[in-house]
Coordinates of C-alpha atoms in Angstrom, one line a residue:
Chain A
X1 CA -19.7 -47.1 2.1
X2 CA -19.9 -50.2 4.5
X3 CA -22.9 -50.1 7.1
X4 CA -21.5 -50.0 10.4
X5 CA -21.4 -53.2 12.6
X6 CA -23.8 -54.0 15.0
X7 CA -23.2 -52.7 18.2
X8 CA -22.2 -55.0 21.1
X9 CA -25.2 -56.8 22.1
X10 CA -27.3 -53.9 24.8
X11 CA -29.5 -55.5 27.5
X12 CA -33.0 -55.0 25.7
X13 CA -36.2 -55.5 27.5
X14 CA -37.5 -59.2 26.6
X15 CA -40.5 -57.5 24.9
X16 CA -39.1 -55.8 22.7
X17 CA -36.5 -58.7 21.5
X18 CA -39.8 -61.2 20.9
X19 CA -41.2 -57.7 18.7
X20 CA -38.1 -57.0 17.2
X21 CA -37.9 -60.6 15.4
X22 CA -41.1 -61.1 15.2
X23 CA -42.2 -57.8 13.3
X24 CA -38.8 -56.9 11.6
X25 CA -35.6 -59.5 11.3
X26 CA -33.3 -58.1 14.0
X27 CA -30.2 -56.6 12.9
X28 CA -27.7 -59.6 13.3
X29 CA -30.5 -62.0 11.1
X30 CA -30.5 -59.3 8.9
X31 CA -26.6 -58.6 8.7
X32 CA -26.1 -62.4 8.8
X33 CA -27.7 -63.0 5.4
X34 CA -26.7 -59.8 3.7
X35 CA -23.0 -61.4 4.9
X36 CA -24.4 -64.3 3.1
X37 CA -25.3 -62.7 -0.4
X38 CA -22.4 -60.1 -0.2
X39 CA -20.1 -62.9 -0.1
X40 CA -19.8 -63.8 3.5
X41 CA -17.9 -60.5 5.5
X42 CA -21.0 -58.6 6.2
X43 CA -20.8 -55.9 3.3
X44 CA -24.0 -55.0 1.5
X45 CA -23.9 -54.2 -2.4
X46 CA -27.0 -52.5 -4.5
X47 CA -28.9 -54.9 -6.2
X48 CA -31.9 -53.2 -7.4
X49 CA -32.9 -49.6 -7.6
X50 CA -36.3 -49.3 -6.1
X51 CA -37.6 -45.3 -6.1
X52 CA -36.5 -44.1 -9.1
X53 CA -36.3 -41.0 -11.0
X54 CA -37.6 -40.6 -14.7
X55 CA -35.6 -38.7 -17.3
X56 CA -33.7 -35.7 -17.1
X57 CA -33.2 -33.4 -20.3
X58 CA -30.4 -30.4 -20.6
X59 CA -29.0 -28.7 -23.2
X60 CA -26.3 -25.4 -23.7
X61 CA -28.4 -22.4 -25.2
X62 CA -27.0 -18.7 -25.4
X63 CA -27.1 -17.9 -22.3
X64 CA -25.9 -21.0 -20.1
X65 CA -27.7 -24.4 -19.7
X66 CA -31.5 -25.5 -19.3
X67 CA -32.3 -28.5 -17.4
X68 CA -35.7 -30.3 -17.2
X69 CA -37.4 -33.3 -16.0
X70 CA -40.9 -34.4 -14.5
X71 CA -41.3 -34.6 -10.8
X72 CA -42.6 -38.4 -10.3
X73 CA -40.7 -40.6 -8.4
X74 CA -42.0 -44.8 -9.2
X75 CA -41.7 -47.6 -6.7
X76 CA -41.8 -50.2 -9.1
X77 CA -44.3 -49.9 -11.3
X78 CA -46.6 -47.7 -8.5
X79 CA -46.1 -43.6 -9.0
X80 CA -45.8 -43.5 -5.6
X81 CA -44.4 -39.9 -5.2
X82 CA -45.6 -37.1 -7.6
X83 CA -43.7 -33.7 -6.4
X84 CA -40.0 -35.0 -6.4
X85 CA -36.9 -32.0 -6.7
X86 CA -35.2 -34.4 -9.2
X87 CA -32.7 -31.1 -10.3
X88 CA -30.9 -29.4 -7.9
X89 CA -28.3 -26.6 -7.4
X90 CA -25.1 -27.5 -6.6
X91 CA -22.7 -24.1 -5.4
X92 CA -22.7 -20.9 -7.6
X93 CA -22.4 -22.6 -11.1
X94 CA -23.8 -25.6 -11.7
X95 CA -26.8 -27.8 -11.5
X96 CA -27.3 -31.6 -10.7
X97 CA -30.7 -33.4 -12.3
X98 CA -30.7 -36.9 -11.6
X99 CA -32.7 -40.3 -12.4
X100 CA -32.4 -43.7 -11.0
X101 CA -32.4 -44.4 -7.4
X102 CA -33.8 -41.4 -5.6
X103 CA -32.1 -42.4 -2.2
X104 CA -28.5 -42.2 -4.3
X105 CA -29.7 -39.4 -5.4
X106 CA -29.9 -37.8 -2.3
X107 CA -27.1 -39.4 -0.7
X108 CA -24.9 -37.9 -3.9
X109 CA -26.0 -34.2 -2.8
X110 CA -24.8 -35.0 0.8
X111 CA -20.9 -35.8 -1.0
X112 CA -21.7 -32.5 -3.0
X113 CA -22.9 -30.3 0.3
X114 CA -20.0 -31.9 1.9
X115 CA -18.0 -30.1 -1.4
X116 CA -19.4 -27.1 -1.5
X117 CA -18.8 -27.0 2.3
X118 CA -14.9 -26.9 2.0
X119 CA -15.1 -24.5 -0.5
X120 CA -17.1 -22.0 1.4
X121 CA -14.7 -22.5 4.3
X122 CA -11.4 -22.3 2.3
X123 CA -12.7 -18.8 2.1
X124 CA -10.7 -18.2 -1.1
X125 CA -12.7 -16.7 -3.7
X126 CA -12.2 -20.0 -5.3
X127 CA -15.2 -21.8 -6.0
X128 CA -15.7 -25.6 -7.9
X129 CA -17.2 -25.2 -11.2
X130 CA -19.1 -27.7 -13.5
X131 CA -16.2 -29.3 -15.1
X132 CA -14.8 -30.3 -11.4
X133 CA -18.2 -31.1 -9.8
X134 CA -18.4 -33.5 -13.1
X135 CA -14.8 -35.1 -12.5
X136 CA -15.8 -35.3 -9.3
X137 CA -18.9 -37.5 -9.7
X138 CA -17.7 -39.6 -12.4
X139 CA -14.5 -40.5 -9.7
X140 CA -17.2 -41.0 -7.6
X141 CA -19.5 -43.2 -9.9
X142 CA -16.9 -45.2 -10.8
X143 CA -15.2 -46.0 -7.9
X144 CA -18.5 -47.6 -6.3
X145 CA -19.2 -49.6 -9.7
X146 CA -15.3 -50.6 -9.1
X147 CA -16.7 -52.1 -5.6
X148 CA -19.4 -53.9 -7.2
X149 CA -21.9 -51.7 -4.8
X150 CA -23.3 -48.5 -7.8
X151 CA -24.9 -45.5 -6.8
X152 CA -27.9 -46.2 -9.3
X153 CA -28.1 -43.3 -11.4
X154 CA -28.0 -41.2 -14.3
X155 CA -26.2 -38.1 -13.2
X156 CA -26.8 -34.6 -15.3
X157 CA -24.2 -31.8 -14.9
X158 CA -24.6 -28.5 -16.3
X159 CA -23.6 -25.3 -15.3
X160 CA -21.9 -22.1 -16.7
X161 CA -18.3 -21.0 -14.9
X162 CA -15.7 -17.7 -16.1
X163 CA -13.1 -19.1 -17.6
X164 CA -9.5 -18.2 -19.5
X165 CA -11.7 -17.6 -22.5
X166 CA -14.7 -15.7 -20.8
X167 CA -17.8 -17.4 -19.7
X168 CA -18.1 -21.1 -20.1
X169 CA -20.7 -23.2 -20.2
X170 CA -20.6 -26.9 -19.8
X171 CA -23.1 -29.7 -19.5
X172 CA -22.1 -33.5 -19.2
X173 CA -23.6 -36.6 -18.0
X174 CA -22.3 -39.4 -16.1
X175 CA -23.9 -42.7 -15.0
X176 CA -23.7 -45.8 -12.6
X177 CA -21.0 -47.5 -14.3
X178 CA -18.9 -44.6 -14.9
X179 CA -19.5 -44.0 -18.0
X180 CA -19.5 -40.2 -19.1
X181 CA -18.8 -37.6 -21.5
X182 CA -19.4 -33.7 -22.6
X183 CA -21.9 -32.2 -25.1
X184 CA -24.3 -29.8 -25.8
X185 CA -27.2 -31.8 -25.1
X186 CA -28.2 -34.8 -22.8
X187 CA -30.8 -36.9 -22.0
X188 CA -30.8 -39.8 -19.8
X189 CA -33.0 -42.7 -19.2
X190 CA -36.4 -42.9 -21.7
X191 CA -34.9 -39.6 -23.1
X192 CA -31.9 -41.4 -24.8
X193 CA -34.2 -42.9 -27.5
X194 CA -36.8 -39.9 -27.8
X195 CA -35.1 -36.7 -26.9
X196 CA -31.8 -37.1 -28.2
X197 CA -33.3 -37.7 -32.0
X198 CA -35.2 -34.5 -31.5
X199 CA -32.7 -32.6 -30.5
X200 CA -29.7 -33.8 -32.6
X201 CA -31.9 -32.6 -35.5
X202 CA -33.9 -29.1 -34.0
X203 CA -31.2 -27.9 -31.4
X204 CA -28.7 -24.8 -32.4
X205 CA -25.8 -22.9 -31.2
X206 CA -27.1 -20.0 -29.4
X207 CA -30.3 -20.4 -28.9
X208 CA -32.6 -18.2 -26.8
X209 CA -34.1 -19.1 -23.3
X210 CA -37.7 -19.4 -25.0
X211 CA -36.6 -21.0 -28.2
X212 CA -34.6 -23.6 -25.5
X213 CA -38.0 -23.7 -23.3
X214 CA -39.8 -24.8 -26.5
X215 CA -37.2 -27.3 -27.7
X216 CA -37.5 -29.1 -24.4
X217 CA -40.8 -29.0 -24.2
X218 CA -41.0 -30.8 -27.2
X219 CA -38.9 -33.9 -25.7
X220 CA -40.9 -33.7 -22.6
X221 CA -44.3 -34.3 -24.6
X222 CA -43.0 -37.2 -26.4
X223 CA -41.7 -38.5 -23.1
X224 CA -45.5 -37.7 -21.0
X225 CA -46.7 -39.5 -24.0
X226 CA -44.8 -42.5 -24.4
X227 CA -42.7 -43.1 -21.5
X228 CA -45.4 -44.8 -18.9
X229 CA -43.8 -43.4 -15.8
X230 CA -43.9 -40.4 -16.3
X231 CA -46.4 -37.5 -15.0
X232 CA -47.9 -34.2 -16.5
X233 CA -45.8 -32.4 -14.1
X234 CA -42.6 -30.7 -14.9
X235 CA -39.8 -28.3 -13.7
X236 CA -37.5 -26.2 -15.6
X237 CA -34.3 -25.1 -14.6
X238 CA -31.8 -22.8 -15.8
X239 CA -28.0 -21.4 -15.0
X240 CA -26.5 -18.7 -16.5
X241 CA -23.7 -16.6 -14.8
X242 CA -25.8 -14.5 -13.4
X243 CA -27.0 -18.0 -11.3
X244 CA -29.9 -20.5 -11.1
X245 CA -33.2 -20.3 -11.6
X246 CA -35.6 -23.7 -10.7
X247 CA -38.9 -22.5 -11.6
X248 CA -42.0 -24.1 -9.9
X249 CA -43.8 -26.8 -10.7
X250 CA -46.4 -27.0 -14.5
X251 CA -48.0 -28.8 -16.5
X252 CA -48.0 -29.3 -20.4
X253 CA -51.2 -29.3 -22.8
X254 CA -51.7 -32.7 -23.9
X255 CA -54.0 -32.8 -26.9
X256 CA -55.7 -37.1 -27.1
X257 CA -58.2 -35.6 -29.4
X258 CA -57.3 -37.9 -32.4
X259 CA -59.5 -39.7 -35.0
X260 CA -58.4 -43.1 -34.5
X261 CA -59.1 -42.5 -30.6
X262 CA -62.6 -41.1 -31.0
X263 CA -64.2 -44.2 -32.4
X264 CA -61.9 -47.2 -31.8
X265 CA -64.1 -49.8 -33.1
X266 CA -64.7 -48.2 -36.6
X267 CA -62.2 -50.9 -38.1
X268 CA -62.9 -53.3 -36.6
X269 CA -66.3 -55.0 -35.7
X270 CA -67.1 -56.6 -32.0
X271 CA -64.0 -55.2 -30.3
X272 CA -64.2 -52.4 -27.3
Chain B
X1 CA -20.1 -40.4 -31.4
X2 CA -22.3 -40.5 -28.1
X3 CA -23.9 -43.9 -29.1
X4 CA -20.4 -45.3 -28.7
X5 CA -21.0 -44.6 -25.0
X6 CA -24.4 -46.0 -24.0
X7 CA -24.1 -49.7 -22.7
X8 CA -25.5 -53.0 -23.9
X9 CA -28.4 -54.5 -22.4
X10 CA -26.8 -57.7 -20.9
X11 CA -27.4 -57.2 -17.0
X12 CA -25.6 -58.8 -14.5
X13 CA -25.7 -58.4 -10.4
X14 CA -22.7 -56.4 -10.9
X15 CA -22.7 -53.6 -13.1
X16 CA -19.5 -54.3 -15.3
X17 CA -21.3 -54.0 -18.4
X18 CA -19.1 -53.0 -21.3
X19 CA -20.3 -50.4 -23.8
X20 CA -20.0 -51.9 -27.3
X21 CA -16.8 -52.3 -28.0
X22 CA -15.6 -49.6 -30.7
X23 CA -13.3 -50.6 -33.7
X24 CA -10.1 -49.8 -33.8
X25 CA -7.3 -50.5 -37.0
X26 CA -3.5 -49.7 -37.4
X27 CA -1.8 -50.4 -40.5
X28 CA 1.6 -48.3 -41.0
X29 CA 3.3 -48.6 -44.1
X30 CA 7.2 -49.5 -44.1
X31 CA 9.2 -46.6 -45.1
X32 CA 10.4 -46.5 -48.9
X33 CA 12.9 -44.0 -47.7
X34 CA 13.2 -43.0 -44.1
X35 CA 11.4 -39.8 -44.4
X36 CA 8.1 -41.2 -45.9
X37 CA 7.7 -43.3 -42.0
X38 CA 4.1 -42.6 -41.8
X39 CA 1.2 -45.1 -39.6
X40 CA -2.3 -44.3 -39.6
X41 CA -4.7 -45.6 -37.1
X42 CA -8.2 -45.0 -37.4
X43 CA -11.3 -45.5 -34.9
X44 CA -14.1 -43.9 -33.9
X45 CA -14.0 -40.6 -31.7
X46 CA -13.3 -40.7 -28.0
X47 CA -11.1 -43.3 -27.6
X48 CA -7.8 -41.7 -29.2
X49 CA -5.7 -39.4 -26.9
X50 CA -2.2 -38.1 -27.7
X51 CA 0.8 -39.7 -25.6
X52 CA 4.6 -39.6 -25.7
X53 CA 6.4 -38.2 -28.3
X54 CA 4.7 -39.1 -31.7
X55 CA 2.6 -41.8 -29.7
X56 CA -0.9 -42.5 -29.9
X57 CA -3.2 -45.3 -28.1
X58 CA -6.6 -46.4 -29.5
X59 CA -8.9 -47.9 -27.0
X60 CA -12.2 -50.0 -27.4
X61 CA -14.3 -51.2 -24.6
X62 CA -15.6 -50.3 -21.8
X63 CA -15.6 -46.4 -22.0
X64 CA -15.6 -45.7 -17.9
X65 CA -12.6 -48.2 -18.1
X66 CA -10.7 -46.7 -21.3
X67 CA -10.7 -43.3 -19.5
X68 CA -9.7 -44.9 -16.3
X69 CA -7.1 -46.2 -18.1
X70 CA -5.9 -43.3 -20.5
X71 CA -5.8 -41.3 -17.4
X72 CA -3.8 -43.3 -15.4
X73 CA -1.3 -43.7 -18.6
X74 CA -1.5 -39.7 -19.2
X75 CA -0.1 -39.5 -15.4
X76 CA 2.6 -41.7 -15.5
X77 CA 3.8 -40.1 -18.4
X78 CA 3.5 -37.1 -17.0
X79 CA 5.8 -38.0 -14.1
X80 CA 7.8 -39.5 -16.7
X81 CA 8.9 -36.4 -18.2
X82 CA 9.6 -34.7 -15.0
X83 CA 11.9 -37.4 -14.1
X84 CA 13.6 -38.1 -17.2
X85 CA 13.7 -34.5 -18.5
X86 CA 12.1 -36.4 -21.8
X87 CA 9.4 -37.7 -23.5
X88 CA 8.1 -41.2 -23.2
X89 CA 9.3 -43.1 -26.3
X90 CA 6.3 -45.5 -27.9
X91 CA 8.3 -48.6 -27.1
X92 CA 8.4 -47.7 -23.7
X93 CA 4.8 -46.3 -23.3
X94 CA 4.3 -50.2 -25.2
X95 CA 5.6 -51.5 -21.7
X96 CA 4.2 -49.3 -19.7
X97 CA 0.6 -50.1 -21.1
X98 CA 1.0 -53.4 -20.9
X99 CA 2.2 -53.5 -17.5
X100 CA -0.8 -50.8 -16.5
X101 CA -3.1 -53.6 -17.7
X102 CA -1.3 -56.6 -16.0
X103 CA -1.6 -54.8 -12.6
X104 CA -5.3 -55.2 -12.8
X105 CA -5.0 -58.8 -13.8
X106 CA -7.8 -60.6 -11.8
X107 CA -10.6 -57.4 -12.4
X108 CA -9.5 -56.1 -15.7
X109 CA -10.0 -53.0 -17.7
X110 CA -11.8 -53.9 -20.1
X111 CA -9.7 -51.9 -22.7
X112 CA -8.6 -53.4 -26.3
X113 CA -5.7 -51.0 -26.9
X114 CA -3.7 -50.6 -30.2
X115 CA -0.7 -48.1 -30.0
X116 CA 0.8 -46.6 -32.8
X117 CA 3.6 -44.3 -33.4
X118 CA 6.9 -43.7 -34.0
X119 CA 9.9 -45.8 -32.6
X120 CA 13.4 -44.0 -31.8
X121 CA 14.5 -44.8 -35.1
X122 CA 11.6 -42.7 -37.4
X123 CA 10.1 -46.2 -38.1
X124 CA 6.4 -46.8 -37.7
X125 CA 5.1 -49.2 -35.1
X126 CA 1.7 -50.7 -33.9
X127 CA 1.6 -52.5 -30.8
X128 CA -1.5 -54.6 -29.9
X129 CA -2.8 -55.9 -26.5
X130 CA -5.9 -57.8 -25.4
X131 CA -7.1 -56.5 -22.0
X132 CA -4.5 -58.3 -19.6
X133 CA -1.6 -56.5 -21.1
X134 CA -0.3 -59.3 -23.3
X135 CA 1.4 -57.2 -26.5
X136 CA 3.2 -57.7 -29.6
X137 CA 4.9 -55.6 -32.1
X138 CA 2.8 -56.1 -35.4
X139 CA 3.2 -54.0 -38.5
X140 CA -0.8 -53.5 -38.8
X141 CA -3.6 -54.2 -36.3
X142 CA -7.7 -54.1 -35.6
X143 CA -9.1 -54.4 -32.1
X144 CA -12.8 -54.3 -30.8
X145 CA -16.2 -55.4 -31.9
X146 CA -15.7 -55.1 -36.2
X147 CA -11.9 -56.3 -35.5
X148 CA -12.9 -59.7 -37.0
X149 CA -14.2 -58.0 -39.8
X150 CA -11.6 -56.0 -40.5
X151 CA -8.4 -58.1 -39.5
X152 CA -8.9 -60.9 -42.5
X153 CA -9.1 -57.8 -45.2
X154 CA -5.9 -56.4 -43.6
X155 CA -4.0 -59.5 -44.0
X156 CA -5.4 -60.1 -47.7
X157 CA -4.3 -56.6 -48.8
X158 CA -0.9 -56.0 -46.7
X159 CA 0.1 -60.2 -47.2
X160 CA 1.5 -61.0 -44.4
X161 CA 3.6 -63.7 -44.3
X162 CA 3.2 -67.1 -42.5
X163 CA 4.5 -66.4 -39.4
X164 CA 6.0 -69.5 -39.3
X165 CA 8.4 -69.2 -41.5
X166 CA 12.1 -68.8 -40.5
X167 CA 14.0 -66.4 -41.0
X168 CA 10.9 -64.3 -39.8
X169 CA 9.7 -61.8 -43.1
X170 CA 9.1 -58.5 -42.0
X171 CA 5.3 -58.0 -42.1
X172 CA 4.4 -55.4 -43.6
X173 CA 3.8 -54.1 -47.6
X174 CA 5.2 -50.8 -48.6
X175 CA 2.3 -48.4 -48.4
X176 CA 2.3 -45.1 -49.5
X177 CA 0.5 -42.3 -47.2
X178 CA -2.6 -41.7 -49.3
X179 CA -2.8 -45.8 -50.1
X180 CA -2.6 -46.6 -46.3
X181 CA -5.3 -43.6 -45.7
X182 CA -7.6 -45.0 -48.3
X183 CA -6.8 -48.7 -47.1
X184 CA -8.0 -47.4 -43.5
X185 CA -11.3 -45.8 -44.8
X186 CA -12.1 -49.1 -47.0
X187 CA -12.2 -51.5 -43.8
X188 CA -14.2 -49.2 -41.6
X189 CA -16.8 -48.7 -44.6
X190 CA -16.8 -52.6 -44.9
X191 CA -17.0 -53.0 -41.0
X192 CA -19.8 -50.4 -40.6
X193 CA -22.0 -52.4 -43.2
X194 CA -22.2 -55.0 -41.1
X195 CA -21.2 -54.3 -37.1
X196 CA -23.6 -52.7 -35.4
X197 CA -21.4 -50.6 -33.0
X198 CA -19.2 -49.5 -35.9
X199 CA -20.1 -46.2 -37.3
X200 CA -21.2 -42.5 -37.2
X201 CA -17.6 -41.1 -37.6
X202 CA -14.0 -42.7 -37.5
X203 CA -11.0 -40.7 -36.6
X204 CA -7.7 -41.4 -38.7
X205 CA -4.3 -40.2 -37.4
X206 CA -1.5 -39.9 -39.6
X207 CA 1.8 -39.6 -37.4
X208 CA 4.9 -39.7 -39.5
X209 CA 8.2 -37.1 -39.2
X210 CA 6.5 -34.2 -40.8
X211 CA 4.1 -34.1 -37.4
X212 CA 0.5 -35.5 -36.2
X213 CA -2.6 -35.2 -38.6
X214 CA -6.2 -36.0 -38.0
X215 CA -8.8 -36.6 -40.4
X216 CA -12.6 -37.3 -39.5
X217 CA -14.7 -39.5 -41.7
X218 CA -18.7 -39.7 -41.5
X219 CA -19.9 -43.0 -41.8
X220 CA -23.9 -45.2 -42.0
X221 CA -24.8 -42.0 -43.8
X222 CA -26.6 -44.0 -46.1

């Protein structure tokens, strides 16, 4: 969406003009070069993402969908914020875990509250499932990439709704160009190259919450060891038809204890 | 199939990256006798979808895009049949894809479409477009990122004439089912060894009088 324009000039005390270009660029400066970059009528378009998100992991077990991720939220290369909600519940059947931009983030549950909102007051019984909430986003994603201006992230969608053929689970993924799809497990950022090989080759059909908790915990150890950004602090969530469940903040056992750690000069004289 | 969706690493200030192209091939055989019309099309998964009446569109590109575009063709279509108390035919779903495309001219969907099907006579075609709509009637196709690897064995095995010559010789080589099924799963072994985005699995869709059939094929298994 378009930042508003700036509001016909108010008389402001002389003071606080000299501050306000002298501390921050006053808002015409400001809207005059973002005109500039965005290709001269004023719009602003995402350029960088700058707190972002790690990587969120989900997949279908017996009873509905798991969801996981770590709760650190980087500026940059700084961990700046350690005890993020990155997954969150969206109405009666679903769940949203996202990485990338945090602010997107949040400014994608707003469009969902604004959902869930209508729904509530429609009054009808009816209620939006996973499946819509996941058309939904994906319009949603693709339409800003469309405008050249993304929503920076890596959207995860899982949830279980009653359906003609009984209870349905779904879980998709969607991300800032649009692209998006269905299946029965998902990873998104770091997780794409070291989740998804573990659980293309360990995950089953109907699996059982703890067999699913251990499977997951899995990817996140491999993650908390080789993705840099991310912390020893984790949240698990699940969503089954009898609802959601996002379970409080824990940490995994790391184990560092290896040979080839213990005395790292062994092979090699004069180094430290 | 999923790898098909995850983007490139080129970046850009804009996001339009494509994801790597897929491969897609037609080749439909001409009809020894009218009821032997069969075409086959073959790519890999997610980027068929059934349209029309015996009518099927292979995309490769951009996957945000080819659904974009899928589901805008599924709804005209759609309001095709309610208005014309019919199904689309596939020369007129040829137009109506290339048109689709055309509107979006100067910011494109970056979609390389091959349609295949049936025409109102029984007989197979295969249209093929580049991304701004521009289409042609051909008897056997290959678009997306092993397409130049899989084109020049097409034309060696189905000898296509010069297309210069005049009167214009019809293109394609009699091909039974089972040879134009086994012609299919030869080029998308031989793209596979050496395109990087081609592989996992290729879909193959027969579509000839007798009705639609779909065969999967696993592929870089070794």
């Amino acid at each position: 969406a378009t930042p508003p324009s700036p509001a016909p000039a108010e008389p402001r005390s002389s003071s606080d003009e000299r501050n306000q270009s002298r501390i921050n660029p006053s808002r015409e400066s400001m809207d005059a070069s973002a005109a500039a970059a965005g290709g001269g009528d004023g719009t602003q378009r995402t350029l960088n993402p700058y707190v972002t998100g790690n990587s969120v992991i989900a997949m279908k077990y017996k009873d509905g969908v798991i969801m996981a991720c770590d709760t650190g939220a980087s500026y940059g290369s700084t961990l700046r914020y350690k005890s993020v909600e990155r997954i969150k519940e969206v109405g009666k059947h679903s769940l949203i875990g996202g990485s990338g931009e945090f602010s997107d983030f949040q400014e994608i549950l707003r469009y969902l509250d604004e959902l869930t909102l209508n729904d509530h007051m429609w009054d009808d019984g009816n209620s939006l499932g996973p499946k819509e909430i996941h058309a939904y986003l994906t319009r949603v994603m693709y339409n800003r990439r469309n405008k050249f201006d993304p929503l920076w992230n890596s959207l995860v969608l899982g949830g279980v709704k009653k359906g003609p053929k009984g209870d349905e689970k779904y879980l998709g993924m969607v991300n800032m160009i649009g692209t998006h799809f269905e299946e029965n497990h998902i990873a998104t950022g770091f997780g794409n190259h070291m989740a998804i090989p573990i659980l293309r080759g360990e995950w089953r059909e109907d699996m059982t919450f703890e067999e699913a908790v251990k499977l997951i915990e899995k990817c996140l150890l491999v993650l908390l060891y080789r993705d840099r950004s991310s912390i020893n602090k984790f949240q698990i969530a699940k969503i089954t038809t009898e609802g959601s469940t996002i379970y409080p903040p824990y940490a995994l056992k790391t184990n560092w204890g290896f040979a080839a750690f213990e005395n790292p000069s062994k092979g090699a004289v004069g180094t430290w | 199939c999923r790898g098909a969706a995850t983007g490139s690493t080129r970046t850009t200030a804009g996001p339009a990256w494509p994801s790597p192209a897929r491969t897609t091939a037609w080749s439909p055989p001409t009809p020894a006798s009218p009821s032997d019309t069969t075409s086959s099309r073959a790519s890999t998964p997610r980027s068929a979808s059934c349209k029309a009446d015996k009518c099927v569109i292979a995309s490769s590109g951009f996957q945000g895009d080819i659904k974009a575009l899928q589901k805008n063709l599924a709804a005209r279509e759609l309001l095709y049949q309610h208005q014309h108390n019919k199904r689309m035919s596939c020369p007129a779903m040829a137009q109506l894809l290339s048109n689709t495309l055309y509107y979006k001219r100067f910011f494109p969907y970056y979609a390389f479409n091959v349609l295949g099907g049936l025409d109102s006579e029984g007989k197979g075609c295969v249209y093929s477009y580049d991304a701004v709509g521009s289409y042609e009637r051909t008897g056997y196709s290959a678009q997306g990122s092993g397409s130049t690897l899989i084109m020049p064995v097409l034309d060696n095995q189905l000898k296509s004439p010069s297309p210069l010559l005049v009167p214009a010789r019809d293109a394609v080589t009699p091909l039974s089912e089972s040879e134009a099924v086994d012609l299919v799963k030869d080029v998308f072994a031989s793209a596979t060894e050496r395109d990087i985005y081609t592989g996992d699995k290729v879909e193959i869709v027969v579509i000839n009088k007798a009705g639609t059939r779909r065969e999967y094929i696993e592929l870089r298994k070794d």
